[in-house]
Coordinates of C-alpha atoms in Angstrom, one line a residue:
Chain A
M116 CA 10.7 -24.5 19.0
A117 CA 14.3 -23.3 18.9
T118 CA 14.9 -20.0 20.6
T119 CA 15.6 -18.1 17.4
E120 CA 12.3 -19.4 16.0
V121 CA 10.4 -18.2 19.1
H122 CA 12.1 -14.8 18.8
R123 CA 11.1 -14.5 15.1
A124 CA 7.5 -15.4 16.0
I125 CA 7.6 -12.8 18.8
E126 CA 9.1 -10.2 16.5
A127 CA 6.4 -10.9 13.9
V128 CA 3.7 -10.4 16.5
F129 CA 5.4 -7.2 17.6
R130 CA 5.5 -5.9 14.0
I131 CA 1.8 -6.4 13.8
E132 CA 1.1 -4.6 17.0
Q133 CA 3.7 -1.9 17.0
A134 CA 1.9 0.8 15.1
R135 CA -1.2 0.5 17.3
L136 CA 1.1 0.3 20.4
I137 CA 3.0 3.5 19.5
A138 CA -0.2 5.2 18.6
S139 CA -1.8 4.6 22.0
L140 CA 1.4 5.4 23.8
A141 CA 2.0 8.6 21.9
R142 CA -1.4 9.9 22.6
M143 CA -0.9 9.0 26.3
V144 CA 2.5 10.6 26.9
R145 CA 2.3 13.1 24.0
D146 CA 5.8 12.3 22.9
I147 CA 6.6 10.0 20.0
D148 CA 10.2 9.3 21.1
R149 CA 9.0 8.2 24.5
A150 CA 6.2 6.1 22.9
Q151 CA 8.8 4.3 20.7
E152 CA 11.0 3.7 23.7
L153 CA 8.1 2.3 25.7
A154 CA 7.1 0.0 22.8
Q155 CA 10.7 -1.2 22.6
D156 CA 10.7 -1.9 26.3
A157 CA 7.5 -3.9 26.0
L158 CA 9.1 -5.9 23.2
L159 CA 12.1 -6.7 25.4
I160 CA 9.9 -7.8 28.3
A161 CA 8.0 -10.0 25.8
L162 CA 11.2 -11.5 24.5
G163 CA 12.1 -12.3 28.1
E164 CA 8.8 -13.8 29.1
W165 CA 7.0 -15.3 26.1
P166 CA 9.6 -18.0 25.3
R167 CA 8.7 -19.4 28.8
T168 CA 4.9 -18.7 28.9
G169 CA 4.1 -18.9 25.2
I170 CA 2.6 -16.0 23.2
P171 CA -0.5 -14.7 25.1
D172 CA -4.0 -14.9 23.5
R173 CA -4.2 -11.2 23.2
P174 CA -0.6 -10.2 22.6
G175 CA -1.5 -6.6 21.7
A176 CA -3.2 -6.0 25.0
W177 CA -0.4 -7.7 26.8
L178 CA 2.3 -5.5 25.2
M179 CA 0.2 -2.4 25.9
A180 CA -0.2 -3.3 29.6
A181 CA 3.6 -3.9 29.9
A182 CA 4.3 -0.5 28.1
K183 CA 1.8 1.3 30.3
R184 CA 3.4 -0.1 33.5
R185 CA 6.7 1.1 32.2
A186 CA 5.3 4.6 31.5
I187 CA 3.9 4.9 35.1
D188 CA 7.1 3.5 36.6
G189 CA 9.1 6.1 34.7
L190 CA 6.9 8.9 36.0
R191 CA 7.2 7.6 39.6
R192 CA 10.9 7.5 39.2
D193 CA 11.0 11.1 38.0
K194 CA 8.9 12.0 41.1
M195 CA 11.4 10.2 43.4
L196 CA 14.3 12.0 41.8
A197 CA 12.5 15.3 42.2
R198 CA 11.9 14.6 45.9
K199 CA 15.7 14.2 46.4
H200 CA 16.3 17.7 45.1
E201 CA 14.3 19.4 47.8
V202 CA 14.3 22.9 46.4
F203 CA 12.0 22.0 43.6
A204 CA 10.4 19.2 45.5
R205 CA 7.0 20.5 46.2
E206 CA 6.4 22.1 42.8
S207 CA 7.6 19.2 40.8
E208 CA 6.0 16.6 43.0
E209 CA 2.6 18.3 42.3
A210 CA 3.5 18.5 38.7
S211 CA 4.4 14.8 38.4
D212 CA 1.3 13.8 40.4
S213 CA -0.9 15.7 38.0
A214 CA 1.1 14.2 35.0
I215 CA 0.5 10.7 36.3
A216 CA -3.2 11.5 36.9
E217 CA -3.5 13.0 33.4
I218 CA -1.9 10.0 31.8
E219 CA -4.0 7.6 33.8
A220 CA -7.1 9.5 32.7
R221 CA -6.0 9.3 29.0
M222 CA -5.4 5.5 29.5
D223 CA -9.1 5.1 30.3
D224 CA -10.4 7.6 27.8
D225 CA -11.3 5.6 24.7
V226 CA -11.0 7.9 21.7
G227 CA -11.8 5.2 19.2
D228 CA -9.0 4.5 16.7
E229 CA -5.7 5.8 18.0
L230 CA -3.8 4.5 15.0
L231 CA -5.8 6.9 12.8
G232 CA -4.8 9.7 15.2
L233 CA -1.2 8.9 14.7
V234 CA -1.5 8.8 10.9
F235 CA -3.1 12.2 10.9
T236 CA -0.3 13.5 13.2
A237 CA 2.5 12.0 11.2
C238 CA 1.0 13.5 8.0
H239 CA 0.3 16.9 9.5
P240 CA 0.7 19.8 7.1
V241 CA 3.2 21.5 9.3
L242 CA 5.7 18.9 8.0
S243 CA 7.1 18.7 4.5
G244 CA 5.9 15.9 2.3
E245 CA 9.2 14.1 2.6
A246 CA 9.2 14.3 6.4
R247 CA 5.6 13.1 6.5
A248 CA 6.5 10.1 4.2
A249 CA 9.5 9.1 6.3
L250 CA 7.7 9.4 9.6
T251 CA 4.6 7.5 8.4
L252 CA 6.8 4.7 7.0
R253 CA 8.7 4.6 10.3
L254 CA 5.8 4.7 12.7
I255 CA 2.9 3.1 10.9
A256 CA 4.5 0.8 8.4
G257 CA 7.3 -0.1 10.8
L258 CA 10.1 0.3 8.4
T259 CA 13.6 0.9 9.9
T260 CA 15.4 4.2 9.2
E261 CA 17.9 2.2 7.1
E262 CA 15.1 0.7 5.0
I263 CA 13.4 4.0 4.4
A264 CA 16.8 5.4 3.3
R265 CA 17.3 2.6 0.8
A266 CA 13.7 3.0 -0.4
F267 CA 14.1 6.7 -1.1
L268 CA 17.7 6.4 -2.5
S269 CA 18.9 8.5 0.4
N270 CA 21.2 7.7 3.3
A271 CA 20.3 6.7 6.8
V272 CA 21.7 9.8 8.4
T273 CA 19.6 12.1 6.3
I274 CA 16.5 10.1 7.0
A275 CA 17.2 9.9 10.7
Q276 CA 17.7 13.6 10.9
R277 CA 14.5 14.2 8.9
I278 CA 12.6 12.0 11.4
V279 CA 14.1 13.7 14.4
R280 CA 13.2 17.1 13.1
A281 CA 9.7 16.0 12.2
K282 CA 9.2 14.7 15.8
K283 CA 10.5 18.0 17.2
T284 CA 8.1 20.0 15.0
I285 CA 5.2 17.8 16.2
A286 CA 6.2 18.3 19.8
C287 CA 6.6 22.1 19.4
A288 CA 3.2 22.4 17.7
G289 CA 1.7 20.5 20.6
L290 CA -0.3 18.2 18.3
A291 CA -2.7 16.0 20.2
F292 CA -2.5 12.7 18.2
E293 CA -6.2 12.8 17.4
V294 CA -8.3 12.6 14.3
P295 CA -9.4 16.1 13.2
R296 CA -13.1 16.8 13.2
G297 CA -15.5 18.8 11.0
A298 CA -14.1 21.2 8.4
E299 CA -10.5 20.5 9.3
L300 CA -10.8 16.8 8.5
E301 CA -11.0 17.3 4.8
A302 CA -7.9 19.4 4.5
R303 CA -6.0 17.1 6.8
L304 CA -7.1 14.0 5.0
R305 CA -5.8 15.6 1.8
S306 CA -2.5 15.8 3.4
V307 CA -2.6 12.1 4.4
L308 CA -3.6 11.0 0.9
E309 CA -0.7 13.1 -0.6
V310 CA 1.7 11.2 1.6
I311 CA 0.3 7.8 0.6
Y312 CA 0.4 8.6 -3.1
L313 CA 4.0 10.0 -2.7
I314 CA 5.1 6.7 -1.2
F315 CA 3.3 4.8 -3.9
N316 CA 4.8 6.8 -6.7
E317 CA 8.3 6.4 -5.3
G318 CA 7.8 2.7 -5.5
Y319 CA 6.3 2.9 -8.9
A320 CA 9.3 4.9 -10.2
A321 CA 11.7 2.0 -9.2
T322 CA 13.4 0.4 -12.1
A323 CA 14.5 -3.1 -12.6
G324 CA 17.7 -4.1 -10.8
E325 CA 17.2 -1.6 -8.0
D326 CA 17.0 -2.6 -4.4
L327 CA 13.8 -4.6 -4.0
I328 CA 12.7 -2.4 -1.1
R329 CA 11.8 0.3 -3.6
P330 CA 9.1 -1.5 -5.5
S331 CA 7.7 -2.7 -2.1
L332 CA 6.8 0.9 -1.4
C333 CA 3.8 0.4 -3.6
A334 CA 2.6 -2.4 -1.4
E335 CA 3.3 -0.3 1.7
A336 CA 1.2 2.6 0.3
Q337 CA -1.6 0.3 -0.6
R338 CA -1.6 -1.3 2.8
L339 CA -1.7 2.2 4.4
G340 CA -4.6 3.1 2.2
R341 CA -6.5 -0.1 3.0
M342 CA -5.9 0.4 6.7
L343 CA -7.4 3.9 6.5
A344 CA -10.3 2.7 4.3
A345 CA -11.3 0.1 6.9
R346 CA -11.5 2.9 9.4
M347 CA -13.0 5.7 7.2
P348 CA -15.6 4.0 5.1
E349 CA -17.2 7.3 4.1
A350 CA -14.1 9.1 2.8
A351 CA -14.7 9.2 -0.9
E352 CA -11.3 10.6 -2.0
L353 CA -9.6 7.8 0.0
F354 CA -11.4 5.2 -2.1
G355 CA -10.5 7.2 -5.2
L356 CA -6.9 6.9 -4.3
L357 CA -7.2 3.2 -3.4
G358 CA -8.7 2.6 -6.9
L359 CA -6.0 4.6 -8.6
M360 CA -3.2 2.7 -6.8
E361 CA -4.8 -0.7 -7.5
I362 CA -5.2 -0.1 -11.2
Q363 CA -1.7 1.3 -11.5
A364 CA -0.3 -1.6 -9.5
S365 CA -2.1 -4.0 -11.8
R366 CA 0.4 -3.0 -14.5
L367 CA 3.5 -3.3 -12.3
T368 CA 4.9 -6.4 -14.0
A369 CA 3.6 -5.7 -17.5
R370 CA 5.3 -2.3 -17.7
I371 CA 8.9 -3.7 -17.6
A372 CA 10.4 -5.4 -20.6
A373 CA 12.7 -8.4 -20.4
D374 CA 15.8 -6.1 -20.7
G375 CA 14.5 -3.9 -17.8
S376 CA 13.3 -1.0 -19.9
A377 CA 10.0 0.6 -19.4
I378 CA 7.1 -0.2 -21.7
S379 CA 4.5 2.5 -22.4
L380 CA 0.9 1.8 -21.6
T381 CA 0.0 1.3 -25.2
G382 CA 2.8 -1.2 -25.8
Q383 CA 2.1 -3.4 -22.8
N384 CA 0.9 -7.0 -23.0
R385 CA -2.5 -6.6 -21.5
A386 CA -2.7 -10.3 -20.7
R387 CA -0.1 -9.6 -18.0
W388 CA -2.2 -7.0 -16.2
D389 CA -3.3 -8.3 -12.8
Q390 CA -7.1 -8.7 -13.3
S391 CA -7.8 -9.2 -9.6
A392 CA -6.1 -5.8 -8.8
I393 CA -8.1 -4.2 -11.6
R394 CA -11.3 -5.7 -10.1
R395 CA -10.4 -4.3 -6.7
G396 CA -9.5 -0.9 -8.2
L397 CA -12.8 -0.7 -10.1
A398 CA -14.7 -1.6 -7.0
A399 CA -12.9 1.1 -5.0
L400 CA -13.6 3.7 -7.7
A401 CA -17.2 2.7 -7.8
R402 CA -17.4 3.2 -4.1
A403 CA -15.8 6.7 -4.4
E404 CA -18.4 7.6 -7.0
D405 CA -21.2 6.2 -4.9
L406 CA -20.0 8.4 -2.0
G407 CA -20.3 11.4 -4.3
G408 CA -16.6 11.7 -5.0
A409 CA -16.6 11.2 -8.8
D410 CA -14.9 14.5 -9.3
G411 CA -12.2 14.1 -6.7
F412 CA -8.6 14.5 -7.8
Y413 CA -7.8 10.9 -7.3
A414 CA -11.1 9.5 -8.4
L415 CA -10.8 11.2 -11.7
Q416 CA -7.3 9.8 -12.2
A417 CA -8.6 6.4 -11.2
A418 CA -11.4 6.8 -13.7
L419 CA -8.7 7.6 -16.4
A420 CA -6.7 4.5 -15.4
A421 CA -9.9 2.5 -15.4
C422 CA -10.6 3.5 -19.1
H423 CA -7.3 1.8 -20.0
A424 CA -7.9 -1.1 -17.7
R425 CA -11.3 -1.9 -19.3
A426 CA -9.9 -1.8 -22.8
R427 CA -8.9 -5.2 -24.0
S428 CA -6.7 -3.8 -26.6
V429 CA -5.3 -0.3 -27.4
G430 CA -7.8 -0.1 -30.2
D431 CA -10.7 -0.5 -27.8
T432 CA -9.6 2.5 -25.7
D433 CA -12.5 4.9 -25.1
W434 CA -10.5 8.1 -26.0
R435 CA -13.6 10.3 -26.0
R436 CA -14.3 9.4 -22.4
I437 CA -10.7 9.9 -21.5
A438 CA -10.8 13.4 -23.2
T439 CA -13.9 14.3 -21.1
L440 CA -12.3 13.0 -17.9
Y441 CA -9.3 15.3 -18.6
D442 CA -11.7 18.2 -19.0
R443 CA -13.0 17.5 -15.5
L444 CA -9.6 16.8 -14.0
R445 CA -8.3 20.1 -15.3
A446 CA -11.2 21.9 -13.7
V447 CA -10.3 20.3 -10.3
A448 CA -6.5 20.6 -10.6
P449 CA -5.4 23.0 -13.3
S450 CA -1.9 22.2 -14.5
P451 CA 0.0 22.5 -17.8
V452 CA 1.0 18.8 -17.5
I453 CA -2.6 17.7 -17.3
D454 CA -3.4 20.0 -20.2
L455 CA -0.7 18.3 -22.2
N456 CA -2.2 14.9 -21.4
R457 CA -5.6 16.2 -22.3
A458 CA -4.2 17.3 -25.7
V459 CA -2.9 13.8 -26.3
A460 CA -6.3 12.3 -25.4
Y461 CA -8.1 14.8 -27.7
S462 CA -5.7 13.9 -30.5
M463 CA -6.6 10.2 -30.0
A464 CA -10.3 10.9 -29.9
Y465 CA -10.6 13.6 -32.6
G466 CA -7.5 13.5 -34.7
P467 CA -3.9 14.9 -34.6
E468 CA -5.0 18.4 -35.7
V469 CA -7.1 18.8 -32.6
G470 CA -4.2 17.8 -30.5
L471 CA -1.9 20.3 -32.3
A472 CA -4.3 23.1 -31.7
L473 CA -4.6 22.3 -28.0
V474 CA -0.9 21.9 -27.6
D475 CA -0.3 25.3 -29.2
E476 CA -2.5 26.9 -26.5
I477 CA -0.2 25.7 -23.7
A478 CA 3.2 25.7 -25.4
E479 CA 4.2 28.9 -23.6
A480 CA 3.5 27.6 -20.1
A481 CA 6.6 28.0 -17.9
A482 CA 6.1 24.5 -16.4
L483 CA 6.5 23.0 -19.9
R484 CA 9.7 24.8 -20.9
N485 CA 12.4 22.2 -21.4
Y486 CA 9.8 19.5 -20.8
A487 CA 10.6 16.6 -23.1
P488 CA 7.0 15.2 -23.3
L489 CA 5.8 18.4 -24.9
P490 CA 7.8 18.2 -28.1
A491 CA 7.4 14.4 -28.0
A492 CA 3.6 14.8 -28.1
R493 CA 3.8 17.5 -30.7
G494 CA 6.1 15.3 -32.8
D495 CA 3.6 12.4 -32.6
F496 CA 0.7 14.7 -33.7
L497 CA 2.7 16.0 -36.6
F498 CA 3.8 12.5 -37.5
R499 CA 0.2 11.2 -37.6
A500 CA -0.8 14.3 -39.6
G501 CA 1.8 13.3 -42.2
R502 CA 4.0 16.4 -41.5
L503 CA 7.2 14.3 -41.2
A504 CA 9.9 17.0 -41.5
E505 CA 8.3 19.0 -38.7
A506 CA 7.7 15.9 -36.7
R507 CA 11.4 15.0 -36.9
R508 CA 12.5 18.4 -35.6
Q509 CA 10.1 17.9 -32.6
F510 CA 11.4 14.4 -31.8
E511 CA 15.0 15.6 -32.0
A512 CA 14.2 18.5 -29.7
A513 CA 12.5 16.1 -27.3
A514 CA 15.5 13.8 -27.3
G515 CA 17.7 16.7 -26.5
L516 CA 15.6 17.5 -23.4
S517 CA 15.2 14.0 -22.1
Q518 CA 17.1 13.0 -19.0
N519 CA 16.6 9.4 -19.5
A520 CA 18.9 7.4 -21.8
R521 CA 16.2 4.8 -22.9
E522 CA 13.7 7.5 -23.5
R523 CA 16.2 9.5 -25.6
A524 CA 17.0 6.4 -27.7
F525 CA 13.3 5.9 -28.3
L526 CA 12.8 9.5 -29.4
L527 CA 15.8 9.4 -31.7
E528 CA 14.3 6.2 -33.3
R529 CA 11.1 8.0 -33.9
A530 CA 13.0 11.0 -35.4
I531 CA 14.8 8.6 -37.8
A532 CA 11.5 6.9 -38.7
C533 CA 10.4 10.4 -40.0
G534 CA 12.9 9.9 -42.8
Chain B
M62 CA 4.4 -10.5 -0.7
R63 CA 1.1 -12.0 -1.4
V64 CA 0.0 -15.3 0.1
V65 CA -3.0 -17.5 -0.4
V66 CA -4.2 -18.9 2.9
F67 CA -6.1 -22.1 2.6
V68 CA -8.5 -23.4 5.2
K69 CA -8.4 -27.2 4.8
A70 CA -11.5 -29.2 4.7
T71 CA -12.7 -31.6 7.5
E72 CA -15.4 -34.2 7.7
D73 CA -17.7 -31.6 9.0
S74 CA -17.1 -29.1 6.2
E75 CA -17.4 -31.8 3.6
Q76 CA -20.7 -32.7 5.0
G77 CA -21.8 -29.1 4.5
I78 CA -22.2 -28.4 8.2
L79 CA -22.4 -24.6 8.4
P80 CA -20.4 -22.7 11.0
S81 CA -22.1 -22.0 14.3
T82 CA -23.3 -18.5 15.2
E83 CA -20.4 -18.1 17.6
L84 CA -17.8 -19.1 15.0
L85 CA -19.4 -16.8 12.4
E86 CA -19.2 -14.0 14.9
A87 CA -15.5 -14.8 15.8
M88 CA -14.6 -15.0 12.1
G89 CA -16.3 -11.8 11.4
K90 CA -14.2 -10.1 14.0
Y91 CA -11.1 -11.7 12.7
N92 CA -11.8 -10.6 9.1
E93 CA -12.4 -7.1 10.5
E94 CA -8.9 -7.2 12.1
L95 CA -7.4 -8.3 8.8
A96 CA -9.1 -5.4 7.1
N97 CA -8.0 -3.0 9.7
A98 CA -4.4 -4.1 9.2
G99 CA -4.8 -3.5 5.5
I100 CA -3.7 -7.0 4.5
M101 CA -6.8 -8.7 3.3
L102 CA -7.3 -8.6 -0.5
D103 CA -9.9 -11.3 -0.9
G104 CA -11.4 -14.3 0.8
D105 CA -14.4 -16.7 0.7
G106 CA -15.7 -20.0 1.9
L107 CA -16.1 -22.9 -0.5
K108 CA -19.1 -25.3 -0.7
P109 CA -18.2 -29.0 0.0
T110 CA -16.8 -31.0 -2.9
S111 CA -20.1 -32.9 -3.2
Q112 CA -20.9 -29.8 -5.4
A113 CA -17.5 -29.7 -7.1
K114 CA -16.2 -31.1 -10.3
R115 CA -12.8 -32.0 -11.5
V116 CA -11.5 -32.2 -15.0
A117 CA -8.7 -34.8 -15.5
F118 CA -6.2 -34.2 -18.2
D119 CA -4.3 -36.9 -20.1
G120 CA -2.9 -35.9 -23.4
A121 CA -5.8 -34.8 -25.5
S122 CA -8.5 -36.3 -23.3
R123 CA -10.5 -34.4 -20.8
A124 CA -12.6 -36.4 -18.3
V125 CA -15.0 -34.8 -16.0
I126 CA -15.2 -36.3 -12.5
D127 CA -18.0 -35.4 -10.1
G128 CA -17.5 -34.8 -6.4
P129 CA -17.4 -35.5 -3.6
F130 CA -13.7 -36.3 -3.4
A131 CA -12.2 -38.7 -1.0
E132 CA -9.0 -37.3 0.4
T133 CA -10.7 -34.9 2.8
R134 CA -7.5 -33.6 4.4
E135 CA -6.2 -32.5 1.0
L136 CA -9.3 -30.5 0.1
V137 CA -9.9 -26.8 0.6
A138 CA -12.9 -25.3 2.4
G139 CA -12.0 -21.7 2.2
F140 CA -9.3 -19.2 1.3
W141 CA -8.0 -15.7 1.8
L142 CA -5.6 -13.6 -0.4
W143 CA -3.4 -11.5 1.8
E144 CA -0.6 -9.0 1.2
V145 CA 1.9 -9.3 4.0
K146 CA 5.6 -8.4 4.6
D147 CA 6.8 -12.0 5.0
M148 CA 5.9 -15.5 6.0
D149 CA 6.5 -14.8 9.7
E150 CA 3.8 -12.1 9.5
A151 CA 1.4 -14.5 7.7
V152 CA 2.0 -17.2 10.4
A153 CA 1.4 -14.7 13.2
W154 CA -1.9 -13.7 11.6
V155 CA -3.0 -17.3 11.0
K156 CA -2.3 -18.1 14.6
R157 CA -4.9 -15.5 15.6
C158 CA -7.6 -17.1 13.5
P159 CA -10.3 -18.8 15.5
N160 CA -10.3 -22.5 14.8
P161 CA -12.4 -22.5 11.6
M162 CA -13.8 -26.0 12.3
P163 CA -15.6 -27.7 15.2
G164 CA -12.8 -30.3 15.5
P165 CA -9.1 -30.2 14.8
S166 CA -8.3 -28.4 11.5
E167 CA -5.4 -27.0 9.4
I168 CA -4.7 -23.8 7.7
E169 CA -2.0 -23.7 4.9
I170 CA -0.1 -20.6 3.8
R171 CA 1.2 -20.6 0.2
P172 CA 3.3 -17.6 -1.1
I173 CA 2.4 -16.4 -4.6
Y174 CA 5.2 -16.2 -7.2
E175 CA 6.3 -12.6 -7.6
M176 CA 8.4 -11.1 -10.4
A177 CA 11.5 -11.0 -8.1
D178 CA 11.4 -14.8 -7.7
F179 CA 12.3 -15.3 -11.3
A180 CA 14.8 -12.4 -11.5
E181 CA 17.8 -14.5 -10.5
N182 CA 17.1 -17.5 -12.7
L183 CA 15.9 -15.7 -15.7
S184 CA 18.4 -14.2 -18.2
P185 CA 17.0 -11.4 -20.3
A186 CA 17.0 -13.7 -23.3
A187 CA 15.2 -16.4 -21.4
A188 CA 12.7 -13.9 -20.0
E189 CA 12.0 -12.7 -23.5
I190 CA 11.2 -16.2 -24.8
H191 CA 9.0 -16.6 -21.7
D192 CA 7.2 -13.4 -22.5
R193 CA 6.8 -14.4 -26.1
T194 CA 5.3 -17.8 -25.2
R195 CA 2.9 -16.1 -22.8
D196 CA 1.9 -13.6 -25.5
K197 CA 1.1 -16.5 -27.9
L198 CA -0.8 -18.4 -25.2
S199 CA -2.8 -15.3 -24.4
G200 CA -3.4 -14.7 -28.0
A201 CA -1.9 -11.2 -27.9

């Protein structure tokens, strides 16, 4: 094999191992920066040795051993330096001895899955959602700062600063890189799921022609979700989220028209939905329900997505079930936007007048002020009820509020169709 | 990207010789690793082609051919569906697989076409024709 080929093979192995490596090291030295440095050192050592020796049978263990040796060497060097400065010698010598002992103890202490500990730390609620997402993509998914910046339509400096600050916050809070237990676990898991869904949605929002790294965020989020699911087989909400992401991802290709514009759910060619993704999604949702999580925030949304996934045509959609699911979702997560979607579902299940009555109840909500989908929905109800002049005013109002050129054009077309 | 990973058949697999306990255990561990890494979407082992059928197409005719089929090295004995970052990662994972057969064997990695693969070659007009054809084929 040519050298570059060997290097590529080594780098691929490193990418597979790096999250676990950083996770173990971070727990050991309680410092993410140092853990990343040690992992990089291990890579450099591997790049030096493996082309000669071949890739070892257990490359992860090999890299870990190399990184640990570096960690201990570093501490010994610190100790030597301290000895030279005699004033502090005694105190710091004792300190570094105990630091080495402590780290060696942590090396032997098997806490189960360290990767999970790192995920929970990177997604700790002390950090903002954006910081959690950036740090998770950097540490767990192994994306570079530059890639994360491109993925989030930001610049590398901003993302780098965000990651540095997040690491500082984690250090100051003295987080232990462990999986929380008992009552804390549920709240902390919620924070992890939020991050995964945020990453997924960022990918889902990508439009045609954008940097390809953006849509790949969907796959990254799903991969993170699957990694977690393999380790937390009892976490109902996690399976709800997996199901939701699978079913939404099943429509990734079908939702974009040849000219790059978005196609609404009802307009999509259902033959293009990825049936294997739907099957996986339904299985994950069933698991969430079996675990008693049917009324979870994500499981309910997955159940909603599943109603559409199961319908072979728009006409087959079970709108009554969708309306009921929105009742339950609204009980779990009250929000005017969910209420609006609920009104749409009710209008489809029970007629436009029912939709109009429900939308009147929520029209004053502050969150819906200047929210284009509100007049758009109302316009649709009025149109279907045959009240064309009123419908047109609503579509025009919606077009005036829309931030999106394609959506605006669509709404104006609907206004014109009212005559 | 998604890849299908084919475990190629051997004389043993074609004779329906089942994997040993040790191999089953090693494969189980390997599958667990794949799941832990979040890359495995699907996977299964296939029965030998003595239980398979082929349908040969020629114009309007359809001829059914019963297995077993001769060209053992070209046959498939099992598959996985993986979601990986690139081919390098897929290769690195395949190298970790225990040898799936008692003797020498091969595993083949085939990337699945994704939307982006067509993006450069497909003008919007061509894409629309393509879509329309697909619509007709699918009866939508």
